[in-house]
CSV table of C-alpha atoms in Angstrom, one decimal:
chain,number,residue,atom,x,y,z
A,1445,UNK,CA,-49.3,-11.6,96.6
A,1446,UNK,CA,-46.6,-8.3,97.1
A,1447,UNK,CA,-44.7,-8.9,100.1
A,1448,UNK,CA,-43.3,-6.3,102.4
A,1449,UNK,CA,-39.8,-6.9,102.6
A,1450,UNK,CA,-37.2,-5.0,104.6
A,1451,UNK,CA,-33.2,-5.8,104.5
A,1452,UNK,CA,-30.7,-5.1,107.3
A,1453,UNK,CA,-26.8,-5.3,106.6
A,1454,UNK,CA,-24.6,-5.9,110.0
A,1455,UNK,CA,-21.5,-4.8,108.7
A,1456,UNK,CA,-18.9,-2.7,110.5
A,1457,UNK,CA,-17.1,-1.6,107.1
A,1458,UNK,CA,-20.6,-1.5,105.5
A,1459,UNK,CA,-21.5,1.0,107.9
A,1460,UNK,CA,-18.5,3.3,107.0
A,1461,UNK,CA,-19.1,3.1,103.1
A,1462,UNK,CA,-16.3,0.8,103.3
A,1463,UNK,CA,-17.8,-2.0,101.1
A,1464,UNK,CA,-20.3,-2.4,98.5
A,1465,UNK,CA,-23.5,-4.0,100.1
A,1466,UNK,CA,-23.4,-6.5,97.3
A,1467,UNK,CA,-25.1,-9.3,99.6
A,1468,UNK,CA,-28.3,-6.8,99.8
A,1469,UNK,CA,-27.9,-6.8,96.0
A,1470,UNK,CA,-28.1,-10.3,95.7
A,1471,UNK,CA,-31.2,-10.6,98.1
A,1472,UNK,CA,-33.2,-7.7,96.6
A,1473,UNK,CA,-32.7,-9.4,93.0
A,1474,UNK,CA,-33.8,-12.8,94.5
A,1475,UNK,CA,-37.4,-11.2,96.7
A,1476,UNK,CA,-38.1,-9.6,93.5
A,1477,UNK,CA,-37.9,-12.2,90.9
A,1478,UNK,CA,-38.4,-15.3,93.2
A,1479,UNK,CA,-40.7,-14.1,96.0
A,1480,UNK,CA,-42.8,-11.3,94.5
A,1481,UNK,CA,-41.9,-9.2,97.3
A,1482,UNK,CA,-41.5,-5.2,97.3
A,1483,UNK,CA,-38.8,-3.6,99.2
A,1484,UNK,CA,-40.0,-0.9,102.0
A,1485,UNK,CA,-37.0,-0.7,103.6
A,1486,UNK,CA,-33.4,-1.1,103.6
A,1487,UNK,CA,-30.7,-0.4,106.0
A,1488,UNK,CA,-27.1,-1.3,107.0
A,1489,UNK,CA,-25.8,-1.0,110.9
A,1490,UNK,CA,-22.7,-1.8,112.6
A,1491,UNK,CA,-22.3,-4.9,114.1
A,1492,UNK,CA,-23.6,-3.7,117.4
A,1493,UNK,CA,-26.5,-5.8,119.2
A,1494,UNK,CA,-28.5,-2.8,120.2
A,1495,UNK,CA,-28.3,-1.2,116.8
A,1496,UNK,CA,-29.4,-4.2,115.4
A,1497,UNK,CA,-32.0,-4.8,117.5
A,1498,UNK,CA,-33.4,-1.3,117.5
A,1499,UNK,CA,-33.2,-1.8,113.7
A,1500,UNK,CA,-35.4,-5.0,113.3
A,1501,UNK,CA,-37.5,-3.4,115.9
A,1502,UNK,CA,-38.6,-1.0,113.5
A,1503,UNK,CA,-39.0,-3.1,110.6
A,1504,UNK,CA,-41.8,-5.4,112.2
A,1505,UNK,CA,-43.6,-3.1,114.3
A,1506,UNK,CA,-43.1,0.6,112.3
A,1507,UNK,CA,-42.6,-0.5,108.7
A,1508,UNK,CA,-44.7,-3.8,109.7
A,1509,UNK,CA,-42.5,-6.0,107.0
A,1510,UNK,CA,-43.6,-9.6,106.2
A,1511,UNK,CA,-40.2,-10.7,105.8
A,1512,UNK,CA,-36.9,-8.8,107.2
A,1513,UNK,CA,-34.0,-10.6,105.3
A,1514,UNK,CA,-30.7,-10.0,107.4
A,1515,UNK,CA,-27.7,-10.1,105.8
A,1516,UNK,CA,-24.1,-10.5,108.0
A,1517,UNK,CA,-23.1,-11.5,111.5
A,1518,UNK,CA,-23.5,-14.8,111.5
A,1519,UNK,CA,-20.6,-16.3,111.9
A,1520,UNK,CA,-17.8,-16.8,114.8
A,1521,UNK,CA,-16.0,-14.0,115.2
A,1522,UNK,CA,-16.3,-11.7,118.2
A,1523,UNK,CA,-18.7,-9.5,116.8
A,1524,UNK,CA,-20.8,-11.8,114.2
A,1525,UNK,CA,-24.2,-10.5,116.7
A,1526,UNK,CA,-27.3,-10.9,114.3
A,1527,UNK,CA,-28.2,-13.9,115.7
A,1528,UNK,CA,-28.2,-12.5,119.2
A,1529,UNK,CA,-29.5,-9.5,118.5
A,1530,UNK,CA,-32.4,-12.0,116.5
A,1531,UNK,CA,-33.0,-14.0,119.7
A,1532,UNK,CA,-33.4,-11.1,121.6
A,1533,UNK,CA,-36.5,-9.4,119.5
A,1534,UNK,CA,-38.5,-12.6,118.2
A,1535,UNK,CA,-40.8,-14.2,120.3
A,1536,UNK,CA,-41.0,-17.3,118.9
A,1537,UNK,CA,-38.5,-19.2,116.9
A,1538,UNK,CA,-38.9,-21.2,113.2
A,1539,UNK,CA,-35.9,-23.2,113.9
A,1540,UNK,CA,-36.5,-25.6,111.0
A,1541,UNK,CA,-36.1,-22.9,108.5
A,1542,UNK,CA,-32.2,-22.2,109.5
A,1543,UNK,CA,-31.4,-26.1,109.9
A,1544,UNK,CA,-32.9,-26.5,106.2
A,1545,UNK,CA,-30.5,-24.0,105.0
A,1546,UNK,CA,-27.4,-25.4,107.1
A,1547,UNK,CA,-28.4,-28.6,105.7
A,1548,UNK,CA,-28.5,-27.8,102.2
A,1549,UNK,CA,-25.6,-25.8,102.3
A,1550,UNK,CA,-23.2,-27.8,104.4
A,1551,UNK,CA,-23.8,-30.9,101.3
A,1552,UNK,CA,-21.8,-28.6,99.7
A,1553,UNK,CA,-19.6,-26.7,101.8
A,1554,UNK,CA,-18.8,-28.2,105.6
A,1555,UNK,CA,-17.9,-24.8,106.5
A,1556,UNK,CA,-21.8,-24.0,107.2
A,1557,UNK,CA,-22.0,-25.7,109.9
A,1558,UNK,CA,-20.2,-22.6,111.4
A,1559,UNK,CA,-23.3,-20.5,110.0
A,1560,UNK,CA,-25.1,-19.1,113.2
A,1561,UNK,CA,-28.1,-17.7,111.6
A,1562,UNK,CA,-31.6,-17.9,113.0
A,1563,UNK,CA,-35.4,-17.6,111.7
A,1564,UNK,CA,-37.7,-16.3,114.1
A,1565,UNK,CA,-41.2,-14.7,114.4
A,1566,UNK,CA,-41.6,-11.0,115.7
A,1567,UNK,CA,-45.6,-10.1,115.6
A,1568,UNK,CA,-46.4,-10.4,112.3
A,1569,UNK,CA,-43.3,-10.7,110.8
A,1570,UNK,CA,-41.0,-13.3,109.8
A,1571,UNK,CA,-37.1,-12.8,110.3
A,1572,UNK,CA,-34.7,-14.5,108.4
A,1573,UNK,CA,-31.3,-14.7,108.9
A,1574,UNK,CA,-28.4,-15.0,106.2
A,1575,UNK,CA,-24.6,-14.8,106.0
A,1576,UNK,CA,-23.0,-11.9,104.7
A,1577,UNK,CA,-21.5,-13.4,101.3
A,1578,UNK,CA,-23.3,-13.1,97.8
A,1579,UNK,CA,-23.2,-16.8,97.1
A,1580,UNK,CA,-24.0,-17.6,101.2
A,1581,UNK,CA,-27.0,-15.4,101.0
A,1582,UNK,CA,-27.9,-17.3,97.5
A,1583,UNK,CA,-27.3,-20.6,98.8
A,1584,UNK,CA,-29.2,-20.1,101.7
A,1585,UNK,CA,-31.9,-18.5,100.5
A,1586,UNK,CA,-32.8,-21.5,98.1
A,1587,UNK,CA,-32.5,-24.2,100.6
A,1588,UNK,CA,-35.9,-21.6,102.1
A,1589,UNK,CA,-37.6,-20.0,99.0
A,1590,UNK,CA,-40.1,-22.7,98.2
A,1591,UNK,CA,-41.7,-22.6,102.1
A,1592,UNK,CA,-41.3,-18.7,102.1
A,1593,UNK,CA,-44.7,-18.1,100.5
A,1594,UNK,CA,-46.9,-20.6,103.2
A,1595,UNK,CA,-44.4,-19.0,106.0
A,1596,UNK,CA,-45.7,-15.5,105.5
A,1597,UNK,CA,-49.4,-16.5,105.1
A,1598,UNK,CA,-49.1,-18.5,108.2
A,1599,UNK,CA,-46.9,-15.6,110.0
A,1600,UNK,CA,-49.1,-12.9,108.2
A,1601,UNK,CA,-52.5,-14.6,109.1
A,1602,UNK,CA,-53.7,-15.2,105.7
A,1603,UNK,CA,-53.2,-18.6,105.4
A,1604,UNK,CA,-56.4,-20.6,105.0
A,1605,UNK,CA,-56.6,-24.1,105.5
């Protein structure tokens, strides 16, 4: 199965063609040769809640992705949003999926337990939350990948018992 994926950056800098998305890179790589997904869209905001928002908005209910991968945001500082701007547009969450990536991570690395990312269902779309670093993004997105496939026929409403 081709999945619809879309990827949305939080990034202040990346915004300003400050720095390379290179934690988009690293997803794209990973939904194409792990997921079978296709990319429809891709887009990088300021870390502002209602740019964010608006811009997952439109990835589940315009561009009607399976999966929208986020990608910064989720940390402490004051404007690490994503998962409030997340919260704010799901309407249900899939909080096993972002404790299985803490947990996997944080054997590794204590410092994901300060990882604030969220999973969540908006209509027919599953949102995923990552952190804004290559090997974050990679680490995380293993401690998922396996479930990903049942999640989106579930989410989708393809999956058949």
């Amino acid at each position: 199965m081709l999945w619809k994926v879309a990827i949305l950056t939080a990034s202040d800098k990346g915004a300003r063609g400050e720095r390379e998305d290179t934690s988009a890179q690293v997803i794209r790589e990973l939904v194409e040769e792990e997921v079978g997904g296709e990319i429809i869209e891709y887009r990088i905001v300021p870390d502002e809640l209602d740019e964010i928002m608006a811009a997952l908005i439109e990835m589940t209910d315009y561009f009607q992705a399976d999966l929208v991968l986020t990608t910064g945001g989720t940390e402490l500082a004051n404007r690490d949003v994503t998962p409030e701007a997340t919260k704010r547009v799901i309407e249900r969450e899939v909080p096993g999926m972002a404790e299985a990536m803490r947990m996997n991570v944080m054997s590794k690395n204590r410092a994901a337990m300060l990882f604030r990312g969220i999973c969540g269902i908006r209509g027919r779309s599953l949102i995923v939350n990552l952190p804004g670093t290559p090997k974050g993004v990679h680490e995380n997105f293993a401690a998922i990948m396996d479930q990903l496939p049942e999640a989106l026929l579930m989410v989708t409403g393809q999956y058949r018992q």
